[in-house]
Amino acid sequence: MNIFRLAGDLSHLAAIIILLIKIWKTRSCAGISGRSQVLFAIVFITRYLDLFTNFISAYNTAMKVFFLGSSIGTVYLMYLKFKATYDHNHDTFRIEFLLLPTALLSLVLNHEFSVMEILWTFSIYLESVAILPQLFMVSKTGEAESITSHYLFALGSYRGLYILNWIYRYYFEGFYDIIAIVAGCVQTILYCDFFYLYITKVLKGKKLQLPA
Amino acid sequence: APPSKDKDEL
């Protein structure tokens, strides 16, 4: 464990908590893409199948349980409890265009052709594009509530901090995982224009407005 | 070094 990975995990934890607070307090999931949340739930389910078979540490297990529970819980809140506030009209990104290519790629490009390894690889590839429906929805609505933009900033920062973690591990531990690194870079790059808007607008107290 | 098998990252 290193400071970058810890900061990344805490940023990820913060993002999920911010999202749950937003939905619970406003009792609405307006502006949130349910499709992205479904993809995140798939990412965690396919990545944490070893939850009971491969114990790493109490921290690792606790975080996996939280991520699994919160992502499934968020899908429940969006599609069942606060279904009436879910914005179907703007959440239209075709997620099959994300699921199929990442599934095929994980069958072709992986470290080992085994069920667990392919599911892990699929989860890594899917996570790198899972935010697209959400970013697409923000571009379609043209704006986002400030709490939603804080959620996106924390979520985008988490994998950016993981990149620093991978640089640290390469130089100090001689460890690297090219699949996680390439996917992590793609994932972080997808947030770049949002990061620019967040830093230039939201941090100055303005609402996040995309140029129409 | 090739990636280690034990996935210790979240």
mmCIF file of C-alpha atoms in Angstrom, chain A residues 63-159:
data_model
loop_
_atom_site.group_PDB
_atom_site.id
_atom_site.type_symbol
_atom_site.label_atom_id
_atom_site.label_comp_id
_atom_site.label_asym_id
_atom_site.label_seq_id
_atom_site.Cartn_x
_atom_site.Cartn_y
_atom_site.Cartn_z
ATOM 1 C CA MET A 63 -13.567 -1.811 0.817
ATOM 2 C CA LYS A 64 -14.717 -4.564 -1.541
ATOM 3 C CA VAL A 65 -17.821 -5.206 0.569
ATOM 4 C CA PHE A 66 -18.581 -1.473 0.692
ATOM 5 C CA PHE A 67 -18.083 -0.950 -3.039
ATOM 6 C CA LEU A 68 -20.216 -3.980 -3.888
ATOM 7 C CA GLY A 69 -22.978 -3.042 -1.461
ATOM 8 C CA SER A 70 -23.062 0.663 -2.355
ATOM 9 C CA SER A 71 -23.057 0.113 -6.126
ATOM 10 C CA ILE A 72 -25.869 -2.440 -5.943
ATOM 11 C CA GLY A 73 -27.665 -0.207 -3.426
ATOM 12 C CA THR A 74 -27.381 2.808 -5.750
ATOM 13 C CA VAL A 75 -28.898 0.810 -8.620
ATOM 14 C CA TYR A 76 -31.728 -0.190 -6.280
ATOM 15 C CA LEU A 77 -32.308 3.446 -5.216
ATOM 16 C CA MET A 78 -32.324 4.646 -8.817
ATOM 17 C CA TYR A 79 -34.421 1.966 -10.472
ATOM 18 C CA LEU A 80 -36.781 1.136 -7.656
ATOM 19 C CA LYS A 81 -37.013 3.494 -4.688
ATOM 20 C CA PHE A 82 -36.585 6.835 -6.490
ATOM 21 C CA LYS A 83 -37.636 5.493 -9.873
ATOM 22 C CA ALA A 84 -40.001 8.446 -10.427
ATOM 23 C CA THR A 85 -37.085 10.895 -10.366
ATOM 24 C CA TYR A 86 -34.907 8.939 -12.778
ATOM 25 C CA ASP A 87 -34.356 10.946 -15.948
ATOM 26 C CA HIS A 88 -34.911 8.291 -18.646
ATOM 27 C CA ASN A 89 -35.005 10.823 -21.462
ATOM 28 C CA HIS A 90 -31.446 12.007 -21.000
ATOM 29 C CA ASP A 91 -29.914 8.689 -19.934
ATOM 30 C CA THR A 92 -29.822 7.100 -23.367
ATOM 31 C CA PHE A 93 -26.223 5.988 -23.988
ATOM 32 C CA ARG A 94 -26.256 2.488 -25.552
ATOM 33 C CA ILE A 95 -24.345 0.468 -22.941
ATOM 34 C CA GLU A 96 -24.257 -2.592 -25.203
ATOM 35 C CA PHE A 97 -21.692 -0.598 -27.204
ATOM 36 C CA LEU A 98 -19.555 -0.691 -24.069
ATOM 37 C CA LEU A 99 -20.329 -4.196 -22.788
ATOM 38 C CA LEU A 100 -19.701 -6.117 -26.006
ATOM 39 C CA PRO A 101 -16.342 -4.614 -27.077
ATOM 40 C CA THR A 102 -14.924 -4.814 -23.543
ATOM 41 C CA ALA A 103 -16.108 -8.419 -23.214
ATOM 42 C CA LEU A 104 -14.522 -9.373 -26.546
ATOM 43 C CA LEU A 105 -11.321 -7.478 -25.732
ATOM 44 C CA SER A 106 -11.040 -9.267 -22.369
ATOM 45 C CA LEU A 107 -11.211 -12.599 -24.186
ATOM 46 C CA VAL A 108 -8.407 -11.572 -26.529
ATOM 47 C CA LEU A 109 -6.167 -9.335 -24.409
ATOM 48 C CA ASN A 110 -5.569 -10.797 -20.941
ATOM 49 C CA HIS A 111 -2.775 -12.114 -18.734
ATOM 50 C CA GLU A 112 -4.196 -15.638 -18.514
ATOM 51 C CA PHE A 113 -7.084 -17.411 -20.228
ATOM 52 C CA SER A 114 -8.929 -18.426 -17.058
ATOM 53 C CA VAL A 115 -12.420 -17.519 -15.866
ATOM 54 C CA MET A 116 -11.309 -15.351 -12.932
ATOM 55 C CA GLU A 117 -8.616 -13.587 -14.942
ATOM 56 C CA ILE A 118 -10.920 -12.884 -17.891
ATOM 57 C CA LEU A 119 -13.648 -11.556 -15.581
ATOM 58 C CA TRP A 120 -11.082 -9.353 -13.844
ATOM 59 C CA THR A 121 -9.820 -8.086 -17.221
ATOM 60 C CA PHE A 122 -13.385 -7.451 -18.406
ATOM 61 C CA SER A 123 -14.013 -5.494 -15.197
ATOM 62 C CA ILE A 124 -10.896 -3.367 -15.773
ATOM 63 C CA TYR A 125 -11.828 -2.588 -19.395
ATOM 64 C CA LEU A 126 -15.477 -1.898 -18.508
ATOM 65 C CA GLU A 127 -14.542 0.426 -15.651
ATOM 66 C CA SER A 128 -12.474 2.544 -18.032
ATOM 67 C CA VAL A 129 -15.573 3.411 -20.081
ATOM 68 C CA ALA A 130 -18.336 3.016 -17.467
ATOM 69 C CA ILE A 131 -18.565 6.781 -16.892
ATOM 70 C CA LEU A 132 -19.422 7.502 -20.547
ATOM 71 C CA PRO A 133 -23.215 7.313 -20.081
ATOM 72 C CA GLN A 134 -22.921 9.795 -17.195
ATOM 73 C CA LEU A 135 -20.705 12.223 -19.144
ATOM 74 C CA PHE A 136 -23.018 11.826 -22.137
ATOM 75 C CA MET A 137 -26.017 12.654 -19.923
ATOM 76 C CA VAL A 138 -24.326 15.777 -18.522
ATOM 77 C CA SER A 139 -23.540 16.910 -22.078
ATOM 78 C CA LYS A 140 -27.144 16.272 -23.123
ATOM 79 C CA THR A 141 -28.663 18.139 -20.177
ATOM 80 C CA GLY A 142 -25.959 20.787 -20.624
ATOM 81 C CA GLU A 143 -25.430 21.168 -16.902
ATOM 82 C CA ALA A 144 -24.953 19.288 -13.614
ATOM 83 C CA GLU A 145 -25.792 20.041 -9.978
ATOM 84 C CA SER A 146 -22.682 21.061 -8.068
ATOM 85 C CA ILE A 147 -22.901 17.972 -5.817
ATOM 86 C CA THR A 148 -22.981 15.792 -8.945
ATOM 87 C CA SER A 149 -19.867 17.539 -10.241
ATOM 88 C CA HIS A 150 -18.120 16.936 -6.882
ATOM 89 C CA TYR A 151 -19.069 13.260 -7.263
ATOM 90 C CA LEU A 152 -17.566 13.173 -10.762
ATOM 91 C CA PHE A 153 -14.412 15.001 -9.647
ATOM 92 C CA ALA A 154 -13.795 12.503 -6.829
ATOM 93 C CA LEU A 155 -14.563 9.566 -9.104
ATOM 94 C CA GLY A 156 -12.249 10.811 -11.858
ATOM 95 C CA SER A 157 -9.468 11.616 -9.385
ATOM 96 C CA TYR A 158 -9.465 8.095 -7.927
ATOM 97 C CA ARG A 159 -8.080 6.426 -11.047
#
